[in-house]
């Protein structure tokens, strides 16, 4: 330490080099991180898209717009369409009672157990106010149809050991996921009936045009679609925004 | 102060991890004489510079790998360039990093060739080095072909054709390197071989470096007394590897990385701001897609480092080989020189290191440089024009006579002892050589240019004279600068460090302030705007060079180098 001033001057010079190095590494690091993060693809706002289908029993096989009044009540088969991006399946369900009479579904507050946030469900639409639509990806760990599906009221006996109350508590059926047993109430904004899920299914807001009897998906409400950081990113936008074709999945 | 000192000693690396936790003192890296780290000493580190360029290529290449899609080569390349933050910067510096690596490989090779470094005990080191040159060019070729633009398609078509024309094994080579004919298969292969050969470079380099360390750095010819074996390994008077060499390596790295980022950023910036500022041969960006209507306007150039073979294919003399003409041309101008370099340590068995003591080999080396320069320029200026055999001979024979004759005479003088220039004469000759070099380059370029609009005896002769003069001057410049530097360093006395410490502080402080200013500017750049992005690159390159300068100052005042 005999050379004290020299040592500190030497350290000062080293510090100067270090500072420049920090500047360069900072700039470099920023560029590399920003570059390596995959640029997101998606949309800037929710598109509005008319739902098409090939009606059951159609001979021509040509897709036509879904007529809300013709859409089957308590359909035993699953109807899926993709919205808002091509990787996001959603159910379209016409809810009815055990004798397949469509039931009016009113908006209700739905609680997201995981966060405590409450949102208002959009309720049913169509001529009877009975058509609802939810994301078809289970909010627990992401199982997709047909593992997660709608059980109409007359199929609830299959789930009797799982449902917390008697079948009469669920007059319009339930959505149930076989992966780990989460159950959602389609009459109440896909709110939680049984865990392990702590989030309801995201609700799709539908628009029904009474003059043409067509249905269109136009927005989403509730939690974010499973596995995504935002509903509008992380997937390819729909190729034809005017028409979204539904697919039918039969349940074995 | 006492408190801070306490803190410092408690949290010093020494206290936490112990003395020398990285075992730097145990590294088996050889130490080197001081002159290798002094001014002009970078000539001894061309190998280190190549490995730095290689590291840059690996890192940027792996980033590109995250985005490259062989099923959609052109689209994914353009997407990376335009839509991924800093994509343009990474793509262009990866391209120019490859150019830098190839140029450095040639410099490294010729430097060691003219110094006789391939002689005992470094024969194997030399052989692996020549293999590394071949593999590096291979990696460059596959990388160049990956963008899927019209030039890459031309390049793969030519490569395919030459591969196919090889007798018997042709179809195998073609399918191994170029796939089954579908575009996806082609680009999957290009990507695969680009990476596989890069890994081969890594492996061969490991071996090459191990031999280099085991043999020790080749000392200056003078200290080896111009005789092989030139070995000067770990002498007691060498300064220890740490910190001297380590700090020097960091300084060199800052300069190399800085330039690899800076040069292409400036070129791209020019290209973006001035239409056609950069000839297509050096365009930092991919050209249009082969399906574009504009594709017909892009001259069908190969990558510049293969221009010499490309021109040779135009020589009519190879027509005699019929379907094999392209193969014959690339064999004569590509494979045979490579084989020559591979076996040269086993032909040139004398222990003379001085270039003038082995005129035949030195002459061959000079001819290699001259022919390659002429062929490349020729290919760039008159791509695809067939050349009659007479013209080929007219271009090739005069340099041969001039170089070989000149070397013979000089070496006679040298052997007689009458060519022993003094320091002042060397410095003087350096200046003369340098001026001569500049003039020769200019004359060579203009006369060669006029040759392509019509060959006359006059402009042919002029081109050849200027070309040989240019190479001779280049080598002379190189040698004399090296010799004069060594001599100058010896003559210098050490003084005035006390004064320059303060100066170093002040300069470094200013540089740090400039660095921060540049960083601040860089952070404003929009990473998706090509112009601003390349500006970011310019900033980053300058930042690194400033670090190099600061380390240089530090070495100067505190390591006394
Ligand atoms: S994924 Fe549906 S319950 Fe676990």
CSV table of N, CA and C in Angstrom, one decimal, chain A residues 104-241:
chain,number,residue,atom,x,y,z
A,104,UNK,N,-84.4,-20.0,-21.4
A,104,UNK,CA,-83.7,-18.7,-21.5
A,104,UNK,C,-82.6,-18.6,-20.4
A,105,UNK,N,-81.5,-18.1,-20.8
A,105,UNK,CA,-80.3,-18.0,-19.9
A,105,UNK,C,-80.1,-16.5,-19.7
A,106,UNK,N,-80.2,-16.1,-18.4
A,106,UNK,CA,-80.0,-14.7,-18.1
A,106,UNK,C,-78.5,-14.5,-17.7
A,107,UNK,N,-78.1,-13.2,-17.9
A,107,UNK,CA,-76.7,-12.9,-17.4
A,107,UNK,C,-76.6,-13.0,-15.9
A,108,UNK,N,-75.5,-13.5,-15.4
A,108,UNK,CA,-75.3,-13.6,-13.9
A,108,UNK,C,-73.9,-13.2,-13.6
A,109,UNK,N,-73.6,-12.7,-12.4
A,109,UNK,CA,-72.2,-12.5,-12.0
A,109,UNK,C,-71.5,-13.9,-11.9
A,110,UNK,N,-70.3,-13.9,-12.4
A,110,UNK,CA,-69.5,-15.2,-12.3
A,110,UNK,C,-68.2,-14.8,-11.6
A,111,UNK,N,-67.8,-15.7,-10.6
A,111,UNK,CA,-66.6,-15.4,-9.9
A,111,UNK,C,-65.4,-16.2,-10.4
A,112,UNK,N,-64.3,-15.6,-10.7
A,112,UNK,CA,-63.1,-16.3,-11.0
A,112,UNK,C,-62.4,-16.6,-9.7
A,113,UNK,N,-62.5,-17.8,-9.2
A,113,UNK,CA,-62.0,-18.2,-7.9
A,113,UNK,C,-60.5,-17.9,-7.7
A,114,UNK,N,-59.8,-18.1,-8.8
A,114,UNK,CA,-58.3,-17.9,-8.7
A,114,UNK,C,-58.0,-16.5,-8.3
A,115,UNK,N,-58.7,-15.5,-8.8
A,115,UNK,CA,-58.4,-14.1,-8.6
A,115,UNK,C,-59.4,-13.3,-7.7
A,116,UNK,N,-60.6,-13.9,-7.6
A,116,UNK,CA,-61.6,-13.2,-6.9
A,116,UNK,C,-62.3,-12.2,-7.7
A,117,UNK,N,-61.9,-12.0,-9.0
A,117,UNK,CA,-62.6,-11.1,-9.9
A,117,UNK,C,-64.0,-11.6,-10.3
A,118,UNK,N,-64.9,-10.7,-10.3
A,118,UNK,CA,-66.3,-11.1,-10.7
A,118,UNK,C,-66.6,-10.5,-12.1
A,119,UNK,N,-67.1,-11.3,-13.0
A,119,UNK,CA,-67.6,-10.6,-14.3
A,119,UNK,C,-69.0,-11.0,-14.6
A,120,UNK,N,-69.7,-10.3,-15.4
A,120,UNK,CA,-71.1,-10.5,-15.7
A,120,UNK,C,-71.1,-11.4,-17.0
A,121,UNK,N,-71.8,-12.6,-16.9
A,121,UNK,CA,-71.8,-13.4,-18.1
A,121,UNK,C,-72.7,-12.8,-19.1
A,122,UNK,N,-72.5,-13.0,-20.4
A,122,UNK,CA,-73.3,-12.4,-21.4
A,122,UNK,C,-74.7,-13.0,-21.5
A,123,UNK,N,-75.0,-14.2,-21.0
A,123,UNK,CA,-76.3,-14.8,-21.0
A,123,UNK,C,-76.5,-15.4,-22.4
A,124,UNK,N,-77.8,-16.0,-22.6
A,124,UNK,CA,-78.1,-16.7,-23.8
A,124,UNK,C,-78.5,-15.7,-24.9
A,125,UNK,N,-78.5,-16.2,-26.1
A,125,UNK,CA,-79.0,-15.4,-27.2
A,125,UNK,C,-79.8,-16.3,-28.2
A,126,UNK,N,-80.2,-15.8,-29.3
A,126,UNK,CA,-81.0,-16.6,-30.2
A,126,UNK,C,-82.5,-16.3,-29.9
A,127,UNK,N,-83.4,-16.9,-30.7
A,127,UNK,CA,-84.8,-16.6,-30.5
A,127,UNK,C,-85.4,-16.9,-29.1
A,128,UNK,N,-84.8,-17.9,-28.5
A,128,UNK,CA,-85.2,-18.3,-27.1
A,128,UNK,C,-84.3,-17.8,-26.0
A,129,UNK,N,-83.2,-17.1,-26.4
A,129,UNK,CA,-82.2,-16.7,-25.4
A,129,UNK,C,-81.6,-17.8,-24.8
A,130,UNK,N,-81.4,-18.9,-25.5
A,130,UNK,CA,-80.9,-20.2,-24.9
A,130,UNK,C,-79.5,-20.6,-25.5
A,131,UNK,N,-79.0,-19.9,-26.5
A,131,UNK,CA,-77.7,-20.3,-27.1
A,131,UNK,C,-76.5,-19.6,-26.4
A,132,UNK,N,-75.6,-20.4,-25.9
A,132,UNK,CA,-74.4,-19.9,-25.2
A,132,UNK,C,-73.2,-20.5,-25.9
A,133,UNK,N,-72.0,-19.8,-25.6
A,133,UNK,CA,-70.8,-20.3,-26.2
A,133,UNK,C,-69.6,-20.0,-25.2
A,134,UNK,N,-68.8,-21.0,-25.1
A,134,UNK,CA,-67.6,-20.9,-24.2
A,134,UNK,C,-66.4,-21.5,-24.8
A,135,UNK,N,-65.2,-21.0,-24.3
A,135,UNK,CA,-64.0,-21.6,-24.8
A,135,UNK,C,-64.0,-23.1,-24.5
A,136,UNK,N,-63.5,-23.9,-25.4
A,136,UNK,CA,-63.6,-25.4,-25.2
A,136,UNK,C,-62.3,-25.9,-24.7
A,137,UNK,N,-61.4,-25.0,-24.1
A,137,UNK,CA,-60.2,-25.5,-23.5
A,137,UNK,C,-60.3,-25.5,-22.0
A,138,UNK,N,-60.2,-26.6,-21.4
A,138,UNK,CA,-60.4,-26.6,-19.9
A,138,UNK,C,-59.4,-25.7,-19.2
A,139,UNK,N,-60.0,-24.9,-18.3
A,139,UNK,CA,-59.1,-23.9,-17.6
A,139,UNK,C,-58.2,-24.6,-16.6
A,140,UNK,N,-58.4,-25.8,-16.3
A,140,UNK,CA,-57.5,-26.5,-15.3
A,140,UNK,C,-56.1,-26.7,-15.9
A,141,UNK,N,-56.0,-27.7,-16.9
A,141,UNK,CA,-54.7,-28.0,-17.5
A,141,UNK,C,-54.8,-28.1,-19.0
A,142,UNK,N,-55.9,-27.5,-19.5
A,142,UNK,CA,-55.9,-27.4,-21.0
A,142,UNK,C,-56.5,-28.6,-21.8
A,143,UNK,N,-57.2,-29.5,-21.2
A,143,UNK,CA,-57.8,-30.6,-22.0
A,143,UNK,C,-58.8,-30.0,-23.0
A,144,UNK,N,-59.0,-30.7,-24.1
A,144,UNK,CA,-59.8,-30.2,-25.2
A,144,UNK,C,-60.9,-31.2,-25.6
A,145,UNK,N,-61.9,-30.8,-26.3
A,145,UNK,CA,-63.0,-31.8,-26.7
A,145,UNK,C,-62.4,-32.9,-27.5
A,146,UNK,N,-62.9,-34.1,-27.4
A,146,UNK,CA,-64.2,-34.5,-26.6
A,146,UNK,C,-63.9,-34.8,-25.1
A,147,UNK,N,-62.7,-34.6,-24.6
A,147,UNK,CA,-62.5,-35.0,-23.2
A,147,UNK,C,-63.3,-34.0,-22.3
A,148,UNK,N,-63.3,-32.8,-22.8
A,148,UNK,CA,-64.2,-31.8,-22.1
A,148,UNK,C,-65.4,-31.6,-23.0
A,149,UNK,N,-66.6,-31.8,-22.4
A,149,UNK,CA,-67.8,-31.6,-23.3
A,149,UNK,C,-69.0,-31.3,-22.5
A,150,UNK,N,-70.1,-31.0,-23.2
A,150,UNK,CA,-71.4,-30.7,-22.6
A,150,UNK,C,-72.2,-31.9,-22.3
A,151,UNK,N,-72.7,-32.1,-21.1
A,151,UNK,CA,-73.6,-33.2,-20.8
A,151,UNK,C,-75.0,-32.7,-20.6
A,152,UNK,N,-75.9,-33.0,-21.6
A,152,UNK,CA,-77.3,-32.5,-21.4
A,152,UNK,C,-77.9,-33.1,-20.2
A,153,UNK,N,-79.1,-32.5,-19.8
A,153,UNK,CA,-79.7,-33.0,-18.5
A,153,UNK,C,-79.9,-34.5,-18.4
A,154,UNK,N,-80.3,-35.1,-19.6
A,154,UNK,CA,-80.6,-36.5,-19.5
A,154,UNK,C,-79.4,-37.4,-19.5
A,155,UNK,N,-78.2,-36.8,-19.5
A,155,UNK,CA,-76.9,-37.6,-19.4
A,155,UNK,C,-76.3,-37.5,-18.1
A,156,UNK,N,-76.9,-36.7,-17.2
A,156,UNK,CA,-76.2,-36.3,-15.9
A,156,UNK,C,-76.0,-37.5,-15.0
A,157,UNK,N,-76.8,-38.6,-15.3
A,157,UNK,CA,-76.6,-39.8,-14.4
A,157,UNK,C,-75.1,-40.3,-14.5
A,158,UNK,N,-74.5,-40.1,-15.7
A,158,UNK,CA,-73.1,-40.6,-15.8
A,158,UNK,C,-72.2,-39.9,-14.7
A,159,UNK,N,-72.6,-38.6,-14.4
A,159,UNK,CA,-71.7,-37.8,-13.5
A,159,UNK,C,-72.2,-37.9,-12.1
A,160,UNK,N,-73.2,-38.7,-11.7
A,160,UNK,CA,-73.8,-38.6,-10.4
A,160,UNK,C,-72.9,-38.7,-9.3
A,161,UNK,N,-71.8,-39.5,-9.5
A,161,UNK,CA,-70.9,-39.6,-8.3
A,161,UNK,C,-70.0,-38.4,-8.2
A,162,UNK,N,-69.9,-37.5,-9.2
A,162,UNK,CA,-69.0,-36.4,-9.2
A,162,UNK,C,-69.7,-35.1,-8.8
A,163,UNK,N,-71.0,-34.9,-9.3
A,163,UNK,CA,-71.7,-33.7,-9.0
A,163,UNK,C,-72.0,-33.5,-7.5
A,164,UNK,N,-71.8,-32.3,-7.0
A,164,UNK,CA,-72.0,-32.2,-5.6
A,164,UNK,C,-73.5,-32.2,-5.2
A,165,UNK,N,-74.4,-31.9,-6.1
A,165,UNK,CA,-75.8,-31.9,-5.7
A,165,UNK,C,-76.5,-32.9,-6.6
A,166,UNK,N,-77.8,-33.0,-6.4
A,166,UNK,CA,-78.6,-33.9,-7.3
A,166,UNK,C,-78.7,-33.3,-8.7
A,167,UNK,N,-79.1,-34.2,-9.7
A,167,UNK,CA,-79.1,-33.7,-11.1
A,167,UNK,C,-80.1,-32.6,-11.2
A,168,UNK,N,-81.1,-32.5,-10.4
A,168,UNK,CA,-82.1,-31.4,-10.5
A,168,UNK,C,-81.5,-30.0,-10.3
A,169,UNK,N,-80.3,-30.0,-9.6
A,169,UNK,CA,-79.7,-28.7,-9.4
A,169,UNK,C,-79.1,-28.1,-10.7
A,170,UNK,N,-79.0,-29.0,-11.8
A,170,UNK,CA,-78.4,-28.6,-13.0
A,170,UNK,C,-79.4,-28.8,-14.1
A,171,UNK,N,-80.5,-28.1,-14.2
A,171,UNK,CA,-81.7,-28.4,-15.1
A,171,UNK,C,-81.2,-28.3,-16.5
A,172,UNK,N,-80.2,-27.6,-16.9
A,172,UNK,CA,-79.8,-27.4,-18.3
A,172,UNK,C,-78.5,-28.2,-18.6
A,173,UNK,N,-78.1,-29.1,-17.7
A,173,UNK,CA,-76.8,-29.9,-17.9
A,173,UNK,C,-75.6,-29.2,-17.5
A,174,UNK,N,-74.4,-29.8,-17.7
A,174,UNK,CA,-73.1,-29.3,-17.2
A,174,UNK,C,-72.1,-29.4,-18.3
A,175,UNK,N,-71.0,-28.7,-18.2
A,175,UNK,CA,-69.8,-29.0,-19.0
A,175,UNK,C,-68.8,-29.7,-18.1
A,176,UNK,N,-68.3,-30.8,-18.5
A,176,UNK,CA,-67.4,-31.6,-17.6
A,176,UNK,C,-66.2,-32.0,-18.3
A,177,UNK,N,-65.1,-32.0,-17.6
A,177,UNK,CA,-63.8,-32.4,-18.2
A,177,UNK,C,-63.3,-33.6,-17.6
A,178,UNK,N,-63.1,-34.7,-18.4
A,178,UNK,CA,-62.7,-36.0,-17.9
A,178,UNK,C,-61.2,-36.1,-17.4
A,179,UNK,N,-60.5,-35.1,-17.8
A,179,UNK,CA,-59.0,-35.2,-17.5
A,179,UNK,C,-58.8,-35.3,-16.0
A,180,UNK,N,-59.4,-34.3,-15.2
A,180,UNK,CA,-59.2,-34.4,-13.8
A,180,UNK,C,-60.5,-34.0,-13.1
A,181,UNK,N,-61.6,-33.9,-13.8
A,181,UNK,CA,-62.9,-33.8,-13.2
A,181,UNK,C,-63.4,-32.4,-12.9
A,182,UNK,N,-63.0,-31.4,-13.6
A,182,UNK,CA,-63.5,-30.1,-13.4
A,182,UNK,C,-64.9,-30.0,-14.1
A,183,UNK,N,-65.8,-29.3,-13.4
A,183,UNK,CA,-67.2,-29.2,-13.9
A,183,UNK,C,-67.6,-27.7,-14.0
A,184,UNK,N,-68.3,-27.3,-15.1
A,184,UNK,CA,-68.6,-25.9,-15.2
A,184,UNK,C,-70.2,-25.9,-15.5
A,185,UNK,N,-70.8,-24.8,-15.0
A,185,UNK,CA,-72.2,-24.6,-15.2
A,185,UNK,C,-72.5,-23.7,-16.4
A,186,UNK,N,-73.0,-24.3,-17.5
A,186,UNK,CA,-73.3,-23.5,-18.7
A,186,UNK,C,-74.4,-22.5,-18.5
A,187,UNK,N,-75.3,-22.8,-17.6
A,187,UNK,CA,-76.4,-21.8,-17.4
A,187,UNK,C,-75.9,-20.6,-16.6
A,188,UNK,N,-74.7,-20.7,-16.0
A,188,UNK,CA,-74.3,-19.6,-15.1
A,188,UNK,C,-72.9,-19.1,-15.6
A,189,UNK,N,-72.8,-18.8,-16.9
A,189,UNK,CA,-71.5,-18.3,-17.4
A,189,UNK,C,-70.4,-19.2,-17.3
A,190,UNK,N,-70.6,-20.6,-17.3
A,190,UNK,CA,-69.6,-21.6,-17.2
A,190,UNK,C,-68.8,-21.4,-15.9
A,191,UNK,N,-69.6,-21.0,-14.8
A,191,UNK,CA,-69.0,-20.9,-13.5
A,191,UNK,C,-68.6,-22.2,-13.0
A,192,UNK,N,-67.8,-22.2,-11.9
A,192,UNK,CA,-67.2,-23.5,-11.4
A,192,UNK,C,-68.3,-24.3,-10.6
A,193,UNK,N,-68.4,-25.6,-10.9
A,193,UNK,CA,-69.2,-26.4,-10.1
A,193,UNK,C,-68.3,-27.3,-9.2
A,194,UNK,N,-67.3,-28.0,-9.9
A,194,UNK,CA,-66.4,-28.7,-9.1
A,194,UNK,C,-64.9,-28.3,-9.5
A,195,UNK,N,-64.1,-28.4,-8.5
A,195,UNK,CA,-62.6,-28.2,-8.8
A,195,UNK,C,-62.2,-29.4,-9.5
A,196,UNK,N,-60.9,-29.6,-10.0
A,196,UNK,CA,-59.8,-28.8,-9.6
A,196,UNK,C,-59.7,-27.4,-10.3
A,197,UNK,N,-60.5,-27.1,-11.3
A,197,UNK,CA,-60.3,-25.7,-11.9
A,197,UNK,C,-60.6,-24.6,-10.9
A,198,UNK,N,-59.9,-23.5,-11.0
A,198,UNK,CA,-60.2,-22.4,-10.2
A,198,UNK,C,-60.6,-21.2,-11.0
A,199,UNK,N,-60.9,-21.5,-12.3
A,199,UNK,CA,-61.4,-20.5,-13.2
A,199,UNK,C,-62.5,-20.9,-14.0
A,200,UNK,N,-63.6,-20.1,-14.2
A,200,UNK,CA,-64.6,-20.5,-15.2
A,200,UNK,C,-64.1,-20.5,-16.6
A,201,UNK,N,-64.9,-21.1,-17.5
A,201,UNK,CA,-64.5,-21.0,-18.9
A,201,UNK,C,-64.7,-19.6,-19.5
A,202,UNK,N,-63.8,-19.1,-20.3
A,202,UNK,CA,-64.1,-17.8,-21.0
A,202,UNK,C,-65.4,-17.9,-21.8
A,203,UNK,N,-66.1,-16.8,-21.7
A,203,UNK,CA,-67.4,-16.7,-22.4
A,203,UNK,C,-67.3,-16.0,-23.7
A,204,UNK,N,-67.9,-16.5,-24.7
A,204,UNK,CA,-67.9,-15.8,-26.0
A,204,UNK,C,-69.2,-15.0,-26.1
A,205,UNK,N,-69.0,-13.8,-26.5
A,205,UNK,CA,-70.2,-12.9,-26.7
A,205,UNK,C,-70.7,-13.1,-28.1
A,206,UNK,N,-72.0,-13.6,-28.2
A,206,UNK,CA,-72.6,-13.9,-29.5
A,206,UNK,C,-73.5,-12.7,-29.9
A,207,UNK,N,-73.7,-12.5,-31.2
A,207,UNK,CA,-74.7,-11.6,-31.6
A,207,UNK,C,-75.7,-12.4,-32.5
A,208,UNK,N,-76.9,-12.2,-32.2
A,208,UNK,CA,-78.0,-12.9,-33.1
A,208,UNK,C,-78.7,-11.8,-33.9
A,209,UNK,N,-78.8,-12.1,-35.2
A,209,UNK,CA,-79.4,-11.1,-36.0
A,209,UNK,C,-80.8,-11.7,-36.3
A,210,UNK,N,-81.9,-11.1,-35.7
A,210,UNK,CA,-83.2,-11.6,-35.8
A,210,UNK,C,-83.7,-11.6,-37.2
A,211,UNK,N,-83.3,-10.7,-38.1
A,211,UNK,CA,-83.8,-10.7,-39.4
A,211,UNK,C,-83.3,-11.8,-40.2
A,212,UNK,N,-82.0,-12.2,-40.0
A,212,UNK,CA,-81.5,-13.3,-40.8
A,212,UNK,C,-81.4,-14.6,-40.0
A,213,UNK,N,-81.6,-14.5,-38.7
A,213,UNK,CA,-81.5,-15.7,-37.8
A,213,UNK,C,-80.1,-16.2,-37.7
A,214,UNK,N,-79.1,-15.4,-38.1
A,214,UNK,CA,-77.7,-15.9,-38.0
A,214,UNK,C,-77.1,-15.5,-36.7
A,215,UNK,N,-76.0,-16.2,-36.4
A,215,UNK,CA,-75.2,-16.0,-35.2
A,215,UNK,C,-73.8,-15.6,-35.5
A,216,UNK,N,-73.3,-14.6,-34.8
A,216,UNK,CA,-71.9,-14.2,-35.0
A,216,UNK,C,-71.2,-14.2,-33.7
A,217,UNK,N,-69.9,-14.6,-33.7
A,217,UNK,CA,-69.1,-14.4,-32.5
A,217,UNK,C,-68.5,-13.0,-32.6
A,218,UNK,N,-68.5,-12.2,-31.5
A,218,UNK,CA,-67.9,-10.9,-31.6
A,218,UNK,C,-67.0,-10.4,-30.5
A,219,UNK,N,-66.9,-11.2,-29.4
A,219,UNK,CA,-66.0,-10.7,-28.3
A,219,UNK,C,-65.9,-11.9,-27.3
A,220,UNK,N,-65.0,-11.6,-26.3
A,220,UNK,CA,-64.9,-12.6,-25.3
A,220,UNK,C,-64.9,-11.9,-23.9
A,221,UNK,N,-65.3,-12.7,-22.9
A,221,UNK,CA,-65.4,-12.1,-21.5
A,221,UNK,C,-64.9,-13.2,-20.6
A,222,UNK,N,-64.5,-12.7,-19.4
A,222,UNK,CA,-64.0,-13.7,-18.4
A,222,UNK,C,-62.5,-13.9,-18.4
A,223,UNK,N,-62.1,-15.0,-17.9
A,223,UNK,CA,-60.6,-15.3,-17.9
A,223,UNK,C,-60.0,-15.3,-19.3
A,224,UNK,N,-58.7,-15.3,-19.3
A,224,UNK,CA,-58.0,-15.4,-20.6
A,224,UNK,C,-58.1,-16.9,-21.0
A,225,UNK,N,-58.1,-17.1,-22.3
A,225,UNK,CA,-58.1,-18.5,-22.9
A,225,UNK,C,-56.9,-19.2,-22.3
A,226,UNK,N,-57.1,-20.5,-21.9
A,226,UNK,CA,-56.1,-21.3,-21.3
A,226,UNK,C,-54.8,-21.3,-22.1
A,227,UNK,N,-53.7,-21.1,-21.4
A,227,UNK,CA,-52.3,-21.2,-22.0
A,227,UNK,C,-51.9,-20.0,-22.8
A,228,UNK,N,-52.6,-18.9,-22.7
A,228,UNK,CA,-52.3,-17.7,-23.5
A,228,UNK,C,-52.1,-16.5,-22.6
A,229,UNK,N,-51.3,-15.6,-23.0
A,229,UNK,CA,-51.1,-14.4,-22.2
A,229,UNK,C,-52.1,-13.4,-22.6
A,230,UNK,N,-52.7,-13.5,-23.8
A,230,UNK,CA,-53.8,-12.6,-24.2
A,230,UNK,C,-54.6,-13.4,-25.2
A,231,UNK,N,-55.9,-13.1,-25.2
A,231,UNK,CA,-56.8,-13.8,-26.1
A,231,UNK,C,-56.5,-13.5,-27.6
A,232,UNK,N,-55.9,-12.4,-27.8
A,232,UNK,CA,-55.7,-11.9,-29.2
A,232,UNK,C,-54.3,-12.3,-29.8
A,233,UNK,N,-53.4,-12.8,-28.9
A,233,UNK,CA,-52.1,-13.1,-29.5
A,233,UNK,C,-51.8,-14.6,-29.3
A,234,UNK,N,-50.7,-15.0,-29.9
A,234,UNK,CA,-50.3,-16.4,-29.7
A,234,UNK,C,-51.0,-17.4,-30.6
A,235,UNK,N,-51.4,-16.9,-31.8
A,235,UNK,CA,-52.0,-17.8,-32.8
A,235,UNK,C,-52.2,-17.1,-34.1
A,236,UNK,N,-52.5,-17.9,-35.1
A,236,UNK,CA,-52.7,-17.3,-36.4
A,236,UNK,C,-54.2,-16.8,-36.5
A,237,UNK,N,-54.3,-15.6,-37.0
A,237,UNK,CA,-55.7,-15.0,-37.2
A,237,UNK,C,-56.5,-15.9,-38.1
A,238,UNK,N,-57.8,-15.9,-38.0
A,238,UNK,CA,-58.6,-16.6,-38.9
A,238,UNK,C,-58.4,-16.2,-40.3
A,239,UNK,N,-58.5,-17.1,-41.2
A,239,UNK,CA,-58.1,-16.7,-42.6
A,239,UNK,C,-59.3,-16.0,-43.3
A,240,UNK,N,-60.5,-16.4,-42.9
A,240,UNK,CA,-61.7,-15.8,-43.5
A,240,UNK,C,-62.6,-15.2,-42.4
A,241,UNK,N,-62.4,-13.9,-42.2
A,241,UNK,CA,-63.1,-13.4,-41.0
A,241,UNK,C,-64.6,-13.3,-41.2
